[in-house]
Coordinates of C-alpha atoms in Angstrom, one line a residue:
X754 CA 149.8 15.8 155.1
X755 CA 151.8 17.9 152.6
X756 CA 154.9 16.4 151.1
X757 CA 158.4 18.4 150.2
X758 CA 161.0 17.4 148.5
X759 CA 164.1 19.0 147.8
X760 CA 166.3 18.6 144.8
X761 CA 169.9 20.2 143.7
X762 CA 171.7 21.0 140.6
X763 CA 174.9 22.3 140.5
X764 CA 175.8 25.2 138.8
X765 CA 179.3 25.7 138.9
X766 CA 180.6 27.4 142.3
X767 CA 177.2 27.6 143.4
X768 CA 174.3 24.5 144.6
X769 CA 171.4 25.6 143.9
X770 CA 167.9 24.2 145.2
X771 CA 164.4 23.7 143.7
X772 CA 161.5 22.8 145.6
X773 CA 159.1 21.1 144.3
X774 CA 155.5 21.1 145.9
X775 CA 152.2 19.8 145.2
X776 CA 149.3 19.1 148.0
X777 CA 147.2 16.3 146.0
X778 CA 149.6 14.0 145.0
X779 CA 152.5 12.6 146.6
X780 CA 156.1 13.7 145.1
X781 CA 156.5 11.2 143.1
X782 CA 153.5 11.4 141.5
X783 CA 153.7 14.9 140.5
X784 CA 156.9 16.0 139.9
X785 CA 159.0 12.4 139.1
X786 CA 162.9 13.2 139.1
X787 CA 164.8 13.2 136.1
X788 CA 168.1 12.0 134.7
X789 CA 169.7 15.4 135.6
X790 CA 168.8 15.2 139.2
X791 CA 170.4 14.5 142.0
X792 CA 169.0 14.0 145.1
X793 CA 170.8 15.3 148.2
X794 CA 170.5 14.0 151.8
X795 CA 166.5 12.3 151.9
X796 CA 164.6 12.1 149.1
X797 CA 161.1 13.6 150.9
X798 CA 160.5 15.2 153.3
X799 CA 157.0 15.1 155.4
X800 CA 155.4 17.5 157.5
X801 CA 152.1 17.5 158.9
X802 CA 150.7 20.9 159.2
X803 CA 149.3 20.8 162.2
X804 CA 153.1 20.1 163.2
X805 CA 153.8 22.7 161.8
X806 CA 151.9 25.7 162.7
X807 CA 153.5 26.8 165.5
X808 CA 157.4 26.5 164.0
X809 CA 155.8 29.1 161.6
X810 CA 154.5 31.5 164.1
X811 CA 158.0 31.4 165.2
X812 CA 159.7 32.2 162.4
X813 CA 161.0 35.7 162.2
X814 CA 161.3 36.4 158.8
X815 CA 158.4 39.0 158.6
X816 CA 159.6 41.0 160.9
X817 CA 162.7 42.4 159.3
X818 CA 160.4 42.4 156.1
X819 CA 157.9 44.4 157.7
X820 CA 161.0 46.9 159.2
X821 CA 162.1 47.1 155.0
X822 CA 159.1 48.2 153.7
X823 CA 158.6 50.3 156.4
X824 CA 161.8 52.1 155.4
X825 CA 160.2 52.0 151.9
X826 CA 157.1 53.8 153.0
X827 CA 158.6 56.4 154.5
X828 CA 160.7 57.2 151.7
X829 CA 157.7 57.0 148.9
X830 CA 155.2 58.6 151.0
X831 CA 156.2 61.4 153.1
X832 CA 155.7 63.4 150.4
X833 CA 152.3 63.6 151.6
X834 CA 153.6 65.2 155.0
X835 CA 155.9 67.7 152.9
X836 CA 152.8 69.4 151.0
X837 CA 151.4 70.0 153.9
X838 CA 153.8 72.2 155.1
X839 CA 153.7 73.9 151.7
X840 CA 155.9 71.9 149.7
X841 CA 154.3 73.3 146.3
X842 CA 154.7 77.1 147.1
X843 CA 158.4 76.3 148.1
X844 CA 159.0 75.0 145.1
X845 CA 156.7 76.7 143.0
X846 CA 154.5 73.9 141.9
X847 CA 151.0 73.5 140.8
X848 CA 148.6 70.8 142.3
X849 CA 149.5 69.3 138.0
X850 CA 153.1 69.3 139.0
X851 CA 152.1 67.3 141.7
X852 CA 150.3 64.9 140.1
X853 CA 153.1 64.8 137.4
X854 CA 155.6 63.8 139.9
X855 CA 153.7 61.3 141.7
X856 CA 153.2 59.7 137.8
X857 CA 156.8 60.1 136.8
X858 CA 157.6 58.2 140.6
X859 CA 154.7 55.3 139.3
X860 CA 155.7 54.9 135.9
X861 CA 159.5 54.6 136.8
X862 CA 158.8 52.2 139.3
X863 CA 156.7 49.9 137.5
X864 CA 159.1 50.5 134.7
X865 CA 161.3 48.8 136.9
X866 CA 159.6 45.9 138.3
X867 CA 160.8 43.5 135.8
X868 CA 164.1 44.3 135.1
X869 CA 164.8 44.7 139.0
X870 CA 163.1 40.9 139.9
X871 CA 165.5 39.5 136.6
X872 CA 168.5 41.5 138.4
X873 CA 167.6 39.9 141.9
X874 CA 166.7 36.2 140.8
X875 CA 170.2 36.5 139.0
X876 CA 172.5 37.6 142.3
X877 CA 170.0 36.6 145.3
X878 CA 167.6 39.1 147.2
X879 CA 170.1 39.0 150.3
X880 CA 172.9 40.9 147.6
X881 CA 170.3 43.0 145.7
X882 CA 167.1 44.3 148.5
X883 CA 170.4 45.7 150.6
X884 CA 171.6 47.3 147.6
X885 CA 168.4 48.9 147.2
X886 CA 167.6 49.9 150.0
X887 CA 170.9 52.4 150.2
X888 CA 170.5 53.7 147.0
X889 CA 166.8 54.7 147.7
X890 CA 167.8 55.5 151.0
X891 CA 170.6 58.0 149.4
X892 CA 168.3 59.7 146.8
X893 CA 165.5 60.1 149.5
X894 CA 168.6 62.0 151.6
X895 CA 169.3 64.5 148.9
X896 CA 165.7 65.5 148.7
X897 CA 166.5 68.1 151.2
X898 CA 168.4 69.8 148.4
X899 CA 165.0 70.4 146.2
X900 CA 164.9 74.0 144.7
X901 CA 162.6 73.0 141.5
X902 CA 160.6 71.1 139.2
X903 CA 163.0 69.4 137.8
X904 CA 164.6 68.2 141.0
X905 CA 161.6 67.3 142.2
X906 CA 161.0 65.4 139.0
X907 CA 164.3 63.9 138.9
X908 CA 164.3 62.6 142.4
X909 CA 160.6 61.1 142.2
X910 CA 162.2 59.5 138.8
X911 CA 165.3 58.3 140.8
X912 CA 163.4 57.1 143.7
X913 CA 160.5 54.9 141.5
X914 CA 163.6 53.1 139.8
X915 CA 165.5 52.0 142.6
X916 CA 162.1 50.7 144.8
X917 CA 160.8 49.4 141.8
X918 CA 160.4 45.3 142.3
X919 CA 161.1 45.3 145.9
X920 CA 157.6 44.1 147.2
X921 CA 157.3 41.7 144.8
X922 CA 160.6 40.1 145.7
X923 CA 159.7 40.3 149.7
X924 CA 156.6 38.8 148.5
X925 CA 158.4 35.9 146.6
X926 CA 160.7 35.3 149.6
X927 CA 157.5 34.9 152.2
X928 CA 156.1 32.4 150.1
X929 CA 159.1 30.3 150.7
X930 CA 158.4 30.2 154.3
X931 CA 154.6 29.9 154.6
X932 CA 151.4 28.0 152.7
X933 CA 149.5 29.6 150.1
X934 CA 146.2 30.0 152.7
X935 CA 148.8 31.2 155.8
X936 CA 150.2 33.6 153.8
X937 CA 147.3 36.4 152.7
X938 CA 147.3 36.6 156.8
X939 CA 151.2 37.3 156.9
X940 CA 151.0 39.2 153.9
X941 CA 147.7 41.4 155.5
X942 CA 150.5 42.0 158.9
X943 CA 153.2 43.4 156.2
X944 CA 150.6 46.0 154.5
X945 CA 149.6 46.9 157.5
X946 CA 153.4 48.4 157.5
X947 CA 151.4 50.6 155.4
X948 CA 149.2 52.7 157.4
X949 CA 152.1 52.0 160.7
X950 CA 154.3 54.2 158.6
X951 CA 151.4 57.1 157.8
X952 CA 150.9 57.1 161.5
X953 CA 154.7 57.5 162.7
X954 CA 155.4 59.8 159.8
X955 CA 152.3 62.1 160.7
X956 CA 153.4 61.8 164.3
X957 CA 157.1 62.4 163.1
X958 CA 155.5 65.5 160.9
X959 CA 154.1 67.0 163.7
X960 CA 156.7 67.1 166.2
X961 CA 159.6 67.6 163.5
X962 CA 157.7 70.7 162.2
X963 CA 157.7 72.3 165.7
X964 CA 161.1 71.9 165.7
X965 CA 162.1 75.5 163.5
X966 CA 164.9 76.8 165.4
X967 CA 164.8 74.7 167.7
X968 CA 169.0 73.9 168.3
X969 CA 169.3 74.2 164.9
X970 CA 167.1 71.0 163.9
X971 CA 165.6 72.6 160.7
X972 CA 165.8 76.5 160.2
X973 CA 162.7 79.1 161.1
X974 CA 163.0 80.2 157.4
X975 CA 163.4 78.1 154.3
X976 CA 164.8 81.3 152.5
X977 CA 168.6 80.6 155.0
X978 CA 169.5 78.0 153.6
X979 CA 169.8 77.3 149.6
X980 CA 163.6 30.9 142.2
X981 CA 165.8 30.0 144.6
X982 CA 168.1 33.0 145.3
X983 CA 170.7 33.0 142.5
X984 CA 168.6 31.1 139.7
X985 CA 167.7 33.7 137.0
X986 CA 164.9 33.2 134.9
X987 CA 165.0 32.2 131.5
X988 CA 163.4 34.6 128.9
X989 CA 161.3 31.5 128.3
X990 CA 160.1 31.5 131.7
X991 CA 159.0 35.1 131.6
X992 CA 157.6 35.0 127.8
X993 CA 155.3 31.6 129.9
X994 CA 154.5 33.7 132.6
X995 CA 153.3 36.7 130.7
X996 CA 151.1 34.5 128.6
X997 CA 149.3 32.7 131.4
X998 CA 146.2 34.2 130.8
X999 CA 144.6 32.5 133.6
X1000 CA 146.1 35.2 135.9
X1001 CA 144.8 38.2 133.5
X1002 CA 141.7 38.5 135.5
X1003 CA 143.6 39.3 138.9
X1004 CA 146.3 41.4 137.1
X1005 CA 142.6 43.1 135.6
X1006 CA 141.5 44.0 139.4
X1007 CA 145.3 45.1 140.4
X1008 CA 144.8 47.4 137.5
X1009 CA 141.3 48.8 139.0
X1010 CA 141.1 47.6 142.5
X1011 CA 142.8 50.8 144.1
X1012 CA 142.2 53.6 141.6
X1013 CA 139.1 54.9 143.6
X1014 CA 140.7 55.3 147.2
X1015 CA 144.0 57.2 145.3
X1016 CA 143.4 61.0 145.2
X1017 CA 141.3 61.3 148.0
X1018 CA 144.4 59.5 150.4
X1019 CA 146.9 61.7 148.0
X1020 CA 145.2 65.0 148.5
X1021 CA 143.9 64.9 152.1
X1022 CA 146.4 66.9 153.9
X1023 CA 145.6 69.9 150.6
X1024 CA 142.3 69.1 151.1
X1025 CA 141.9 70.1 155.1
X1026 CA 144.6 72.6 154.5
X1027 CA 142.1 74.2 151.9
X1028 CA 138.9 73.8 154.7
X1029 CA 141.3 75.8 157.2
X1030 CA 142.5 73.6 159.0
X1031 CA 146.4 74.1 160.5
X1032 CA 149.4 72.4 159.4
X1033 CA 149.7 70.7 162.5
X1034 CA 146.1 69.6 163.0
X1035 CA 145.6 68.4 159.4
X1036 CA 148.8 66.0 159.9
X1037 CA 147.2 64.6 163.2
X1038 CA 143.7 63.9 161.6
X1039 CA 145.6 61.4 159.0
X1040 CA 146.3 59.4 162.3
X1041 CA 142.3 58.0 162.9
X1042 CA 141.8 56.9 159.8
X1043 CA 145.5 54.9 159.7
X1044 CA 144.3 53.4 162.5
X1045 CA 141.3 52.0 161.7
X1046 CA 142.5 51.2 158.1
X1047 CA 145.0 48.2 159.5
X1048 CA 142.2 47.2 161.7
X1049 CA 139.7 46.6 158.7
X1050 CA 142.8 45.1 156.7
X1051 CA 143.2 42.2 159.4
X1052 CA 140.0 41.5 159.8
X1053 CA 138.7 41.6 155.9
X1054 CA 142.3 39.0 155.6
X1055 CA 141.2 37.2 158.5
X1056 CA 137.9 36.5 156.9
X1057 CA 139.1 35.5 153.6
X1058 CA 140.9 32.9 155.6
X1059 CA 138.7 32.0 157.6
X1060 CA 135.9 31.4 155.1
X1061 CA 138.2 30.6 152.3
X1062 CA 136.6 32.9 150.0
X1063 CA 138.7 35.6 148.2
X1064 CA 136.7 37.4 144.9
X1065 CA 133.5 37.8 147.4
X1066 CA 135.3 39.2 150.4
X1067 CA 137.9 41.0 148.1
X1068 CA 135.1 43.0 146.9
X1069 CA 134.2 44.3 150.0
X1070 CA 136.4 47.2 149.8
X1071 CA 134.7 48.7 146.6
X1072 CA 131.5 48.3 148.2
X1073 CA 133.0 50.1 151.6
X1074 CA 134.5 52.8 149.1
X1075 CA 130.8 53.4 146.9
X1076 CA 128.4 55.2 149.1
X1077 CA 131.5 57.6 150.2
X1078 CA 132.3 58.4 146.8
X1079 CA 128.7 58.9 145.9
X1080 CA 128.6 61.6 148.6
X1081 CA 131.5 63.2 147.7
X1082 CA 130.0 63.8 144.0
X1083 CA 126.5 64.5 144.8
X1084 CA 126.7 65.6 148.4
X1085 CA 126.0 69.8 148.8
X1086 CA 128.5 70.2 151.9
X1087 CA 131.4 67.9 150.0
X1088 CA 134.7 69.5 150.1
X1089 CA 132.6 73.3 151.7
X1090 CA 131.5 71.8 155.2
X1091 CA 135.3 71.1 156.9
X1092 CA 134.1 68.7 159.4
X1093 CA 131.9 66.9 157.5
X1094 CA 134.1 66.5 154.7
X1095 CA 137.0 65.0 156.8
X1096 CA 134.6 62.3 158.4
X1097 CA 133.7 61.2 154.8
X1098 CA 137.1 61.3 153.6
X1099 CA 138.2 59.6 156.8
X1100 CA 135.3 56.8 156.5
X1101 CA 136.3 56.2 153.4
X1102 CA 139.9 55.7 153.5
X1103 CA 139.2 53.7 156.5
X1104 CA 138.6 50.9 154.2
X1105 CA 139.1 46.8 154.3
X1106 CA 142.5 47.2 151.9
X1107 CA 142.7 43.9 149.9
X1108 CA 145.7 43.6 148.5
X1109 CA 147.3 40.9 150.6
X1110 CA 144.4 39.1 149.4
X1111 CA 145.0 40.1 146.1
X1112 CA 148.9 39.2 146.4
X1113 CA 148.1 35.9 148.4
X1114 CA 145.7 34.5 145.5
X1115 CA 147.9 35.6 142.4
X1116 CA 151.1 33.2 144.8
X1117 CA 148.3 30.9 145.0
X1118 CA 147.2 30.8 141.0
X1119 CA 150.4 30.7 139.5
X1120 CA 150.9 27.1 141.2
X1121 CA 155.2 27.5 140.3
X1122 CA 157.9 29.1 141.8
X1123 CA 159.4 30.8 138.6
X1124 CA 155.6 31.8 137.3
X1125 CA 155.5 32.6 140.8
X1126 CA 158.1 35.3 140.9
X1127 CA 157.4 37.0 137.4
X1128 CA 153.3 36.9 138.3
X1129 CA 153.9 38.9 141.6
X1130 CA 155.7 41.6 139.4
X1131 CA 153.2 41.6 137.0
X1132 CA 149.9 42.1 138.9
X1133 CA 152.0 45.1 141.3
X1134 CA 152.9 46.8 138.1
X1135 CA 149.3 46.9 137.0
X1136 CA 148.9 47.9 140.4
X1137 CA 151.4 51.1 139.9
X1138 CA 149.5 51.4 136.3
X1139 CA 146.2 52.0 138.0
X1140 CA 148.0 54.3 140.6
X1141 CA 149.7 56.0 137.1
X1142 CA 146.0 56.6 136.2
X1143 CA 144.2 57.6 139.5
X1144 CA 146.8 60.5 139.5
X1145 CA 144.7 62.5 136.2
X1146 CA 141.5 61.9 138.2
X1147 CA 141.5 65.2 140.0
X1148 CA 143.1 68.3 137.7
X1149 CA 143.6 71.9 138.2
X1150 CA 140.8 73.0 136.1
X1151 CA 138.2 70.9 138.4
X1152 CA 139.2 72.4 141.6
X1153 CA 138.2 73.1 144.1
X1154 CA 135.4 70.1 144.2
X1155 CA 136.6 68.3 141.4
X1156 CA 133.1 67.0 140.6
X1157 CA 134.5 65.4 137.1
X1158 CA 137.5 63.7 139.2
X1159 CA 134.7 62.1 141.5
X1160 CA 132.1 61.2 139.2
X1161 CA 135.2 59.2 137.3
X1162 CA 136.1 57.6 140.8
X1163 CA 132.8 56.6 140.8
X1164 CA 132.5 54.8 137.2
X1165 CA 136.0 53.4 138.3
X1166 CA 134.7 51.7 141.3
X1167 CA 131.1 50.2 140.0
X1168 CA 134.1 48.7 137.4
X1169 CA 136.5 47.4 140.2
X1170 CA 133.2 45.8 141.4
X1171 CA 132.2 44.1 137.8
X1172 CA 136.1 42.6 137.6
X1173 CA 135.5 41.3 140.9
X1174 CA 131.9 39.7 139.6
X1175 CA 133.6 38.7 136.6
X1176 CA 137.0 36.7 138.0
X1177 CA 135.0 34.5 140.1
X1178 CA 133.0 33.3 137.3
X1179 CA 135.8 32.7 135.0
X1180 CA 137.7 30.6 137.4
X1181 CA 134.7 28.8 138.3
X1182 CA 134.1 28.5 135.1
X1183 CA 137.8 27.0 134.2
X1184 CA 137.7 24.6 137.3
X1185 CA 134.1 23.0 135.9
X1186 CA 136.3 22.7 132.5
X1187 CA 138.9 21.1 133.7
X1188 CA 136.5 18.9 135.9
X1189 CA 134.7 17.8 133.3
X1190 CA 138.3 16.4 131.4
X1191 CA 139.8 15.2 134.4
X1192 CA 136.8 13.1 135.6
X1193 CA 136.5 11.6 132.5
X1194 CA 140.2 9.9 132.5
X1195 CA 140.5 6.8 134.1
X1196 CA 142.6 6.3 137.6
X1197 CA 145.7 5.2 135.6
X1198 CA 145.3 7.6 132.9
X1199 CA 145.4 10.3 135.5
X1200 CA 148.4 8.8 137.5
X1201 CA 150.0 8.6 133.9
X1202 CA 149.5 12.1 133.2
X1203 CA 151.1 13.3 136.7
X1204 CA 153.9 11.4 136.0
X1205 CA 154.2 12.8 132.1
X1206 CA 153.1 16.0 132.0
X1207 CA 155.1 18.3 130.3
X1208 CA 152.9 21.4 131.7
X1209 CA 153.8 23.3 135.2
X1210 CA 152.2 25.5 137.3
X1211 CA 149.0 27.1 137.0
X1212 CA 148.6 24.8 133.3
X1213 CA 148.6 21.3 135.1
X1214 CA 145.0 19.5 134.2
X1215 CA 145.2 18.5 138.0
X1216 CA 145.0 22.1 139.4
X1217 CA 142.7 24.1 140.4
X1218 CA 142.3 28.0 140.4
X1219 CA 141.6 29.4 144.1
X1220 CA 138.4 32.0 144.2

């Protein structure tokens, strides 16, 4: 049985909620009212989860999430699509102009995580993700009008800051709706947006780029044409947040976690192109390896659920990803042998992709709506930190088979693996700690310090870190 409760303050013009949440006490217990509270309607509300399990898988709310980040996807990744069809020589960039751009897009949009989650807790995610979505929407629009470095590094600028701290804010807003172990599953049906949107693009690539001439769709020649939703968060909330260093370690595999799949996802369309393969084909050979990347998502998320293990079935992505980078480094036929090369590539990058796991388990950790929020920014920006960095792995002067760039991925992932190693031992280690005090206090001593407490979150004596 898990017991809500919810509580109002008003603010002015506006009520606004708080809902306060804990599964091993009662309400009460945990989170007593206080003088400033007013309670609205009933005081508690009790729902038994096996009641509830099917008004969840009713709820709609991921599907129009799921149709937004698709929308983001498309805008952020078809760049991928674009250099295929010669992007670079159009524009007259270098493979290091790419990889500049796709840094300048990384950095801008982790620059904006923060500032874009204060902006949203401040005016509601139903006012600011529409807003977003039609500025990014617009910028993506005008990328028809590239003619240069510099718009190409202005719009890659443009477009970072205006999706920066949208998933973190769709993630927020799904962890209203489900538990901490039903959402890594929801979460694992979002990112599997992910690869949905590499397939349709490369499916839109394909036909769209038989389309030259056709009724004047696109020309034969480039040459002819020139906390709740409006409760911000304090500054002391966020300076708590940051500090939690209880959450390091998962912020420490968000970092590392996704350096080692990167550049071979970013340059596999440049890479068949190289091995002769055709425009066309080389966008219809991303489609396999989409397709069986959502299916080993699900199921790695459905086994973390199932088994209620995260760190140990987390990790089976860097081991899925080792042996294929090995090969790429020390293999003779690596990036010479066409075929060869694109089932490697294609095995790897078919990978068990953990983030909603990842995601999920930081919710999980912080234990607070407000750490909640800020947490979910923090660990994606080290995500876009470690996508900053997996963008110098392969450079000009390695080409063309950027043995440095793989025997890097390589250190990168035997460290991805060691984070791993080392996360599930701290928290085991902090949950014996804690243990140890909280055994030691007498019933009434801990009933007392429930009721007490001045700590929140992830800092209560009484919780305990998920692994």
């Amino acid at each position: 049985m898990t017991t809500f409760a919810w509580y109002f303050e008003d603010h002015g013009d506006v009520k606004t909620g708080d809902v306060r949440y804990n599964e091993a006490a009662t309400f009460s217990d945990a989170n007593p009212p206080t003088k400033n509270d007013t309670v609205v309607g009933i005081s508690s509300l009790s729902i038994n989860s096996d009641e509830s399990g099917d008004e969840l898988k009713k709820n709609p709310i991921l599907d129009p999430d799921c149709v937004m980040f698709f929308g983001l996807q498309v805008d952020r990744g078809n760049l991928v699509q674009a250099v295929s069809d010669n992007l670079l020589n159009d524009l007259n960039l270098t493979t290091n102009d790419y990889n500049f751009g796709n840094v300048i897009f990384l950095f801008s949009f982790l620059l904006a995580e923060l500032p874009s989650q204060l902006v949203s807790k401040k005016i509601g995610p139903d006012r600011w993700i529409p807003m977003q979505i039609t500025l990014w929407s617009t910028v993506a629009m005008r990328q028809c009008a590239l003619s240069g470095k510099k718009s190409f590094y202005a719009t890659r600028s443009m477009l970072g800051l205006l999706e920066g701290g949208f998933i973190p804010d769709i993630v927020l807003w799904l962890s209203y709706f489900y538990t901490s172990r039903e959402l890594p599953t929801r979460l694992s049906f979002f990112w599997t947006t992910l690869s949905a949107t590499t397939i349709v693009t490369s499916l839109l690539a394909f036909a769209l780029l038989h389309l030259r001439g056709v009724a004047g769709v696109l020309r034969d020649d480039p040459s002819k044409g020139d906390m709740h939703n409006r409760q911000a968060i304090t500054p002391r909330r966020l300076w708590n947040a940051a500090r939690d260093y209880d959450l390091w370690p998962l912020y420490a595999i968000g970092l590392v976690a996704y350096i080692p799949q990167a550049p071979p996802a970013t340059y596999i369309t440049l890479t068949l192109k190289s091995l002769g393969f055709s425009t066309f084909h080389t966008n219809l050979l991303t489609i396999p390896y989409s397709v069986f990347h959502i299916i080993t998502l699900l199921l790695l998320t459905a086994l973390s659920e199932r088994t209620n293990e995260r760190t140990l079935v987390a990790m089976l992505q860097p081991l899925w990803t080792l042996p294929c980078i090995i090969a790429l480094r020390f293999w003779p036929g690596a990036l010479k042998e066409a075929w060869g090369t694109y089932a490697l590539v294609a095995v790897l990058l078919s990978y068990p992709y953990c983030h909603a796991i990842l995601v999920g388990w930081t919710s999980k950790n912080s234990n607070n709506v407000g750490a909640r929020s800020v947490s979910a920014a923090f660990y994606n920006m080290a995500v876009q930190l470690g996508s900053v960095c997996s963008n110098f792995m392969y450079r000009k002067d390695d080409k063309p088979l950027y043995h440095r760039g793989n025997r890097n991925l390589l250190i990168v992932n035997l460290l991805s693996i060691g984070v791993f190693l080392f996360t599930k031992a701290y928290y085991l280690y902090r949950n014996k700690q804690r243990d140890r005090v909280w055994n030691a206090m007498s019933a009434q001593e801990q009933s007392d310090y429930k009721r007490d407490t001045t700590f929140s979150g992830s800092r209560r004596l009484d919780f305990r870190f998920a692994h």
